[in-house]
Coordinates of C-alpha atoms in Angstrom, one line a residue:
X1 CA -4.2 33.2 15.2
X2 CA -0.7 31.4 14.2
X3 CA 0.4 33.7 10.8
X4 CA 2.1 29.8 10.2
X5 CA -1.6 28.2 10.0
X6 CA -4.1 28.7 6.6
X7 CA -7.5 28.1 6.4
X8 CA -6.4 24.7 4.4
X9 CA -4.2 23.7 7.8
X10 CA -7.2 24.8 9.7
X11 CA -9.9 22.8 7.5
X12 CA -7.4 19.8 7.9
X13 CA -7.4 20.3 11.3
X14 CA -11.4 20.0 11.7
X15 CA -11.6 16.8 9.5
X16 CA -8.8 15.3 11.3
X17 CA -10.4 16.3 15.3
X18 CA -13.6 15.0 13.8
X19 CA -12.0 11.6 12.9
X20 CA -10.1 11.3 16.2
X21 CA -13.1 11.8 17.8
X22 CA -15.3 9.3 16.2
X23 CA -13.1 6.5 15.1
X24 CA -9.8 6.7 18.0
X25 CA -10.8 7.7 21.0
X26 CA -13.6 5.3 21.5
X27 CA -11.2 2.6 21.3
X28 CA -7.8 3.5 22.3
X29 CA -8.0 2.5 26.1
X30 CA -9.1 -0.7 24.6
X31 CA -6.2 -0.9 22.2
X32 CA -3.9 0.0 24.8
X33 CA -4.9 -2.4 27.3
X34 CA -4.9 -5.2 24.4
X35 CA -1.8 -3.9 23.1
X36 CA -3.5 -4.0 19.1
X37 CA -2.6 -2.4 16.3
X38 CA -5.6 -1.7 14.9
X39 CA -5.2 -1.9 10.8
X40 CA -8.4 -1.0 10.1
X41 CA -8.3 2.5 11.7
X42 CA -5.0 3.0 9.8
X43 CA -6.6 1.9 6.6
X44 CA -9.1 4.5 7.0
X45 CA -6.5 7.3 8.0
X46 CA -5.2 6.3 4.8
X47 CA -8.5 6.7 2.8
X48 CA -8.9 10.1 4.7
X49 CA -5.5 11.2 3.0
X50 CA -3.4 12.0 5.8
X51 CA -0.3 9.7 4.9
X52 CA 0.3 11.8 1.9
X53 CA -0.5 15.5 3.2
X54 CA 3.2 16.5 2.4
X55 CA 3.9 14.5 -1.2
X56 CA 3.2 15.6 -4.5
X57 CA 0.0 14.7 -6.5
X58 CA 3.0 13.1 -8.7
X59 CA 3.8 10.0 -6.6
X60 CA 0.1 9.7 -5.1
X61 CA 0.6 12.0 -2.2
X62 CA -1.9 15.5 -1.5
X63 CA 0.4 18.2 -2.5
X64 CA 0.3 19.7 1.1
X65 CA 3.2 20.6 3.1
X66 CA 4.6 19.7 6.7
X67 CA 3.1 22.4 8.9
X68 CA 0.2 20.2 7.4
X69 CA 1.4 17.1 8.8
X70 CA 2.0 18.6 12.1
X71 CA -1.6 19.5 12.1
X72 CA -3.1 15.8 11.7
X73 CA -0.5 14.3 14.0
X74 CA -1.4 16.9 17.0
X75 CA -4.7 16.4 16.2
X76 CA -4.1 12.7 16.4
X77 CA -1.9 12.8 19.3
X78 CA -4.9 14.4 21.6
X79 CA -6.3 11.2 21.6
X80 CA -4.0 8.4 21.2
X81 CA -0.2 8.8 20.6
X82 CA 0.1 5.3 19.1
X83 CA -2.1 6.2 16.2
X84 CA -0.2 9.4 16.1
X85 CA 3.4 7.7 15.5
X86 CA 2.1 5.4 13.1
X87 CA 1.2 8.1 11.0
X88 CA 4.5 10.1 12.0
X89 CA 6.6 7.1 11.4
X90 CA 4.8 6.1 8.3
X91 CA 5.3 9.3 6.8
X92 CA 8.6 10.9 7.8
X93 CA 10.3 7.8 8.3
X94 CA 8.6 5.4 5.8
X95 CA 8.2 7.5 2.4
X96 CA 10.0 10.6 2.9
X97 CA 13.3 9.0 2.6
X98 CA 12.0 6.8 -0.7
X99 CA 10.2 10.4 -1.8
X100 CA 13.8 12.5 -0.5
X101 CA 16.6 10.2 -1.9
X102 CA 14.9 7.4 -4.1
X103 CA 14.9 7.1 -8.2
X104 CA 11.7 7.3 -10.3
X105 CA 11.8 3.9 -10.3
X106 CA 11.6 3.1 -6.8
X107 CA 9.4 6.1 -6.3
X108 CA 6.7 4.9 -8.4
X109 CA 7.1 1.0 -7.0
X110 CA 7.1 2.1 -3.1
X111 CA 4.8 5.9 -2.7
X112 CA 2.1 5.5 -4.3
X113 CA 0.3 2.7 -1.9
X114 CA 2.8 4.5 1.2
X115 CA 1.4 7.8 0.3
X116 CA -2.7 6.0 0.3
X117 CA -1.7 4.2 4.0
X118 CA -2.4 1.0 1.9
X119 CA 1.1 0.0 2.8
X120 CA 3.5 1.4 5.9
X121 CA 7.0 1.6 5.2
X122 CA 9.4 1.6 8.5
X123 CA 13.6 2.8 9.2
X124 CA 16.0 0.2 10.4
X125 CA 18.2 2.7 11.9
X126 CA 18.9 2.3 15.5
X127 CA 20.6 -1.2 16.7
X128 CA 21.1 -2.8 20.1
X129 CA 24.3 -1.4 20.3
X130 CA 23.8 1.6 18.1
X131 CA 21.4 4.2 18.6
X132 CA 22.1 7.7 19.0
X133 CA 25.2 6.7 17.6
X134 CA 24.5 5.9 14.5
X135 CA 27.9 5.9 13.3
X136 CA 28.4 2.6 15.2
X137 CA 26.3 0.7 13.0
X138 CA 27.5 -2.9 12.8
X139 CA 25.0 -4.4 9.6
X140 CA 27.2 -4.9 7.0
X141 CA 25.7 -4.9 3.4
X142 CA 28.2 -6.6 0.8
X143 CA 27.9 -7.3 -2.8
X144 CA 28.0 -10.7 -4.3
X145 CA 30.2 -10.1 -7.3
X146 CA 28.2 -12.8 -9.5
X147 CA 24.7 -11.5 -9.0
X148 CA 25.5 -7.7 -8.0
X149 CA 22.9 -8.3 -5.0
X150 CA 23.1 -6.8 -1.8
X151 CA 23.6 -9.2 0.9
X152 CA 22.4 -8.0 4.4
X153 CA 23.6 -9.6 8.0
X154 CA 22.7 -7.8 11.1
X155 CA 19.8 -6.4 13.6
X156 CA 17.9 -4.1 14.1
X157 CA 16.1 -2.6 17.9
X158 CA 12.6 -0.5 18.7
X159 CA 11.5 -0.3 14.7
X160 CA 8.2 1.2 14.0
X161 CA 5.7 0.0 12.2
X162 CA 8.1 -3.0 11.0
X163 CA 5.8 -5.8 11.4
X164 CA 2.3 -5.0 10.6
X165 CA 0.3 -6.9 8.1
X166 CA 0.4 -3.7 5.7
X167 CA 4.2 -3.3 6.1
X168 CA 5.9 -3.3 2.8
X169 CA 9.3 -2.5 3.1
X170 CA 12.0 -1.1 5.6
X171 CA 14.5 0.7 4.3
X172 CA 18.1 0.1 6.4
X173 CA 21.4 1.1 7.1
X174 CA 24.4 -0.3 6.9
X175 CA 28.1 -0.6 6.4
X176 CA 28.9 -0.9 2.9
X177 CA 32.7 -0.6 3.0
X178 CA 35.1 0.8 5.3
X179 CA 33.4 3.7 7.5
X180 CA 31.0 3.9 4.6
X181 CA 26.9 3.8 5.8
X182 CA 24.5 3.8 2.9
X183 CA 20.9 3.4 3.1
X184 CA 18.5 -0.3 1.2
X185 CA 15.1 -1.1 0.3
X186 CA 14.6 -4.4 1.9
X187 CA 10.6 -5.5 1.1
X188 CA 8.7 -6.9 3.5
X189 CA 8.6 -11.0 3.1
X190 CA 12.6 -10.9 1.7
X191 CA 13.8 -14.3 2.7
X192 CA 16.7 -13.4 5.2
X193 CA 14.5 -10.8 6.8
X194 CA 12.8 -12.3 10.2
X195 CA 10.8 -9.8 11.9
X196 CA 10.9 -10.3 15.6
X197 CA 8.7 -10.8 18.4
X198 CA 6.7 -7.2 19.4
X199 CA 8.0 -5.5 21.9
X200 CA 6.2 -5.3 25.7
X201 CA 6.5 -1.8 25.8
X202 CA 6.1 0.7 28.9
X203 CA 3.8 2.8 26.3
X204 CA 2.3 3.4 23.2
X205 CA 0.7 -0.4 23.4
X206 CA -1.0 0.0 20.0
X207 CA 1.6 1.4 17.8
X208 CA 3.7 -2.2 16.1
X209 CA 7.4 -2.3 17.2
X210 CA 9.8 -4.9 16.3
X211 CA 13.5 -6.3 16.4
X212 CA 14.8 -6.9 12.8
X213 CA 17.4 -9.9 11.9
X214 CA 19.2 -10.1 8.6
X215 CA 21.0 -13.3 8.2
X216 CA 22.2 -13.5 3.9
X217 CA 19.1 -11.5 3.0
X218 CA 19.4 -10.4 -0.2
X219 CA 18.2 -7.7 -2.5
X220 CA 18.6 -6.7 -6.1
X221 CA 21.6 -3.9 -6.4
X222 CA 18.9 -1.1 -7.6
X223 CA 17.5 -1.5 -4.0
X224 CA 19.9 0.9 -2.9
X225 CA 18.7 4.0 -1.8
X226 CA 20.7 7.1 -3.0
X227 CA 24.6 6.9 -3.0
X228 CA 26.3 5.1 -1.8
X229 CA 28.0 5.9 1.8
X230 CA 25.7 8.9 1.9
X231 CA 23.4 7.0 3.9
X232 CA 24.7 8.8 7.8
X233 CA 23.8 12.2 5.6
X234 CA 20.4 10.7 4.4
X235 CA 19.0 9.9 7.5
X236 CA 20.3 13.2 9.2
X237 CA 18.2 15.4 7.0
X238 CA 15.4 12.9 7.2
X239 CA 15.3 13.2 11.3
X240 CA 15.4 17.2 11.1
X241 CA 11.7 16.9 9.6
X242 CA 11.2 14.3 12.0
X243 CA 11.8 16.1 15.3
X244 CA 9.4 18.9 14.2
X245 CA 7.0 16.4 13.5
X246 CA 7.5 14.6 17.0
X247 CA 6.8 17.8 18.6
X248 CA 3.8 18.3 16.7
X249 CA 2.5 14.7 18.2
X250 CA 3.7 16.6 22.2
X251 CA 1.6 19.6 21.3
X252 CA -1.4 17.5 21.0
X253 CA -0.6 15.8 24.7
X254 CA 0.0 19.3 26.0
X255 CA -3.6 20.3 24.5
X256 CA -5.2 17.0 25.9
X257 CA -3.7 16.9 29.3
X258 CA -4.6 20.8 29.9
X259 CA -8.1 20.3 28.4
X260 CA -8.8 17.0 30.6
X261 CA -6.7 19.0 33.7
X262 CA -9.6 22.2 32.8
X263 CA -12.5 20.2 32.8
X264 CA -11.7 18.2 35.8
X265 CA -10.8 21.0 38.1
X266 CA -14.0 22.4 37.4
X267 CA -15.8 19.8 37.8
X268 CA -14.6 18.1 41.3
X269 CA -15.6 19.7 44.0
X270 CA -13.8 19.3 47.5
X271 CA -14.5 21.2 50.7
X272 CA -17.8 22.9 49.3
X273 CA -15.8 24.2 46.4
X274 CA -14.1 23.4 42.7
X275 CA -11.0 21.6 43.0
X276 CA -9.7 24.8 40.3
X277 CA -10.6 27.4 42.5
X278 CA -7.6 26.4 44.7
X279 CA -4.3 28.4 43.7
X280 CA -2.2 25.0 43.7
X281 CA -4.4 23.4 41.4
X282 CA -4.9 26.8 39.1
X283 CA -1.7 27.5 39.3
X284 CA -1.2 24.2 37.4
X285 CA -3.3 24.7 34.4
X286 CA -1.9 28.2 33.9
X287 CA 1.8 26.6 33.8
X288 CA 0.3 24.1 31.5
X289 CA -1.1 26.9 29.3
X290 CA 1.8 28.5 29.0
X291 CA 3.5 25.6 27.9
X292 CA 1.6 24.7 24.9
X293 CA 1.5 28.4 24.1
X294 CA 4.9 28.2 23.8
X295 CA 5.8 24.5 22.1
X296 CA 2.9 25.5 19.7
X297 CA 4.4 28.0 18.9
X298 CA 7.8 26.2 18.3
X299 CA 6.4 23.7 16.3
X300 CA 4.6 25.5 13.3
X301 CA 7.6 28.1 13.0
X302 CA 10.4 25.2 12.8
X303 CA 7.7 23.8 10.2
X304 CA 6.9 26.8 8.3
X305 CA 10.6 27.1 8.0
X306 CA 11.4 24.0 6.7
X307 CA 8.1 24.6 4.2
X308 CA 9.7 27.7 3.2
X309 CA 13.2 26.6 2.6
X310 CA 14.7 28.5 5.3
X311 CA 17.6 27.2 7.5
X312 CA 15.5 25.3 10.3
X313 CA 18.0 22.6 11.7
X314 CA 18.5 24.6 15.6
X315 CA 14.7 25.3 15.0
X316 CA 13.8 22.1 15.0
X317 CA 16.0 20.5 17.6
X318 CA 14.2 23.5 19.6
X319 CA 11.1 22.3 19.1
X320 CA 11.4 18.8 19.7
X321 CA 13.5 19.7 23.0
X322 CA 11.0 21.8 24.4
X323 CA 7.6 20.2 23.5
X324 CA 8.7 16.7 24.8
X325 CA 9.6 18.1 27.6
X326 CA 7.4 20.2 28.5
X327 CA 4.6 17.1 27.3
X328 CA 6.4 14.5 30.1
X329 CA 5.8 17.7 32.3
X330 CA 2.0 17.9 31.4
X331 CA 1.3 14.4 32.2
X332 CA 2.5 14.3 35.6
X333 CA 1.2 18.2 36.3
X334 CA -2.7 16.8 34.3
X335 CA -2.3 13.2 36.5
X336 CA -1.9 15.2 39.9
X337 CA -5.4 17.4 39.0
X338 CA -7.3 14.4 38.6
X339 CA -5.6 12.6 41.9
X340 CA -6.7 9.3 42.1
X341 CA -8.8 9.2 39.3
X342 CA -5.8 9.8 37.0
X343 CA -3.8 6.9 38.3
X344 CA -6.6 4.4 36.7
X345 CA -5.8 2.9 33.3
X346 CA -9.0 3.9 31.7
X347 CA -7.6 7.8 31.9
X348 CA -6.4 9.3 28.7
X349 CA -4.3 10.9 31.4
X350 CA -3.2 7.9 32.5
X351 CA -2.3 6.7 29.2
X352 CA -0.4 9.8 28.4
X353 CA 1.7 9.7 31.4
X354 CA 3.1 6.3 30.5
X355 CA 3.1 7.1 26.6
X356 CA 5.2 10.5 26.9
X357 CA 8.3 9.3 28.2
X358 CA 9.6 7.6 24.8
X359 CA 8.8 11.3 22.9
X360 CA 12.4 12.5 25.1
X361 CA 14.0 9.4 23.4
X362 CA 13.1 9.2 19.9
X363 CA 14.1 10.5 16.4
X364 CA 16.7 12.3 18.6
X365 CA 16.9 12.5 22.5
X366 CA 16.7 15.8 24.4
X367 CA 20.7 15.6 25.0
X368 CA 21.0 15.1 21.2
X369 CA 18.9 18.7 21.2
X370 CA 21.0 20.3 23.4
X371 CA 23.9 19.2 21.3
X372 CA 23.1 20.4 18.2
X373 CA 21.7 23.7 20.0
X374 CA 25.1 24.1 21.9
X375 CA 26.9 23.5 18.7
X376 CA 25.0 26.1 16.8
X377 CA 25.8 28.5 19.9
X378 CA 29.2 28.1 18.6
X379 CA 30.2 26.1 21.9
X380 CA 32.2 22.9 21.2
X381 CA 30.9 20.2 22.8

């Protein structure tokens, strides 16, 4: 009923639910108690197509779009949101900076196995003491004047899908002069590059996080991505796409914690009754209902936007602000239905309520939202 959605989106949607069903969700309390990243599964995601839904048949990708994307990672999401931001990560911040900013050359080294999830590529953005502010990045990329390489020296924190045995390069930022941020192609294996330890993580157990350390790692001077110094504006536009598609993965909690919420409340019975005929607990799901109503809603209209080539920056903060928001919300509201029950580990709900908190903090947190929506109110904050 979305005018946003076509019967492609909703034949994607289908193959992708039909997927999540058989090959995720039988094993994602498993993966999350063993805190795996299961490569196999990704493989297959891979094989399925849904890393390169929004690249063109000319660099390996399906020619699709990123309403399209949205789809498969909601779809994904309802199940298991570390198989979800694997795919989310892998995509928008893996290939699409290679596919937005990269020469032919790199374009045809890096998408073509990125695009068939033969390979995952990761973003060594954020560092342990720059994150949201990006514009305190402290790696320093200089050029040896003999060779014309790029020599790296810093760290990076919390980068996805940076140290899984498919990972085949990480593109960073760093300081290249003076004030000056620009964006390299450091592949996987560089001597200089040591990925560290995996991260013990409150959520999202099966979805590969690592430190990165750059001590003299060096890289051919072609590895740069774009111009140089436009790397602050590079990975700007790459998080608007980003947030949309981060609160395409919090429409797919929404949808799961409502459905689970649903089902349970019609199922328990206390007092000679269904738990969901009491108004407390109906009350509940309706304010659920609403909600993914609404972030749906937000999420395919920011996207269809963007597809369009319509000004979607405040759309997109919207989005993301809202549906991960109104996700963390979902959790707790889906965790109180089920009462006890949704306190045990084995609970998607469970494993939703501890996932969800991160979707506030990354690719943008909700005060960076109300920022850029503030800002676009014309109020100078």
């Amino acid at each position: 009923m979305m005018p946003e959605l076509s019967d492609e989106h909703d034949a994607l949607r289908a193959l992708v639910r039909e997927f999540a069903d058989a090959e995720i969700e039988p094993h994602a309390a498993e993966w999350d108690r063993t805190h795996e990243f299961p490569v196999a599964t990704v493989l297959a995601m891979g094989e399925l197509g849904l890393f390169g839904i929004p690249f063109p048949e000319s660099v390996g990708g399906g020619g699709g779009d990123l309403t399209g994307l949205c789809v498969a990672i909601e779809e994904l999401a309802r199940v298991d949101q570390s198989i979800a931001i694997t795919l989310e990560a892998g995509v928008g911040l893996g290939a699409n900076p290679i596919h937005a900013f990269g020469t032919p050359e790199q374009q045809q080294r890096w998408l073509p196995d990125l695009c068939a999830g033969r390979a995952l590529g990761a973003f060594g953005l954020t560092e342990p003491d720059a994150g949201t502010d990006a514009g305190g990045t402290r790696t320093r990329a200089t050029q040896d004047a003999s060779s014309g390489e790029w020599v790296i020296d810093g760290a990076k924190a919390f980068i996805t899908n940076s140290g899984t045995p498919i990972t085949s390069v990480v593109t960073v930022t760093a300081l290249t002069g003076a004030g000056e941020i620009s964006t390299i192609l450091v592949p996987a294996g560089t001597t200089g590059l040591e990925v560290q330890p995996a991260y013990r993580k409150m959520g999202w157990h099966a979805s590969d996080t690592h430190g990165l350390t750059f001590v003299e790692c060096r890289v051919p001077d072609d590895h740069l991505l774009g111009e140089r110094g436009r790397g602050f504006a590079q990975l700007l536009e790459i998080l608007d796409d980003g947030r949309i598609a981060i609160a395409a993965l919090a429409v797919g909690v929404l949808r799961r914690c409502l459905d689970d919420a649903v089902a349970y409340a019609g199922e328990r019975h206390t007092f000679g009754r269904p738990i969901g005929s009491n108004q407390a607990v109906a009350f509940r799901c309706a304010d659920m209902s609403v909600a993914l109503t609404a972030a749906r809603h937000l999420v395919y209209h920011a996207a269809w936007l963007r597809d369009h080539g319509k000004p979607f920056k405040t759309e997109a903060a919207t989005a993301k602000l809202f549906a991960t928001e109104a996700a963390i919300d979902a959790t707790r509201a889906a965790t109180q239905v089920l009462g006890g029950v949704g306190f045990m580990d084995e609970t998607a709900v469970a494993r939703h309520y501890r996932d969800a908190k991160v979707l506030e903090i990354g690719e943008g947190t909700s005060e960076v939202q109300r920022l850029l929506i503030a800002r676009d109110l014309g109020l100078r904050v």
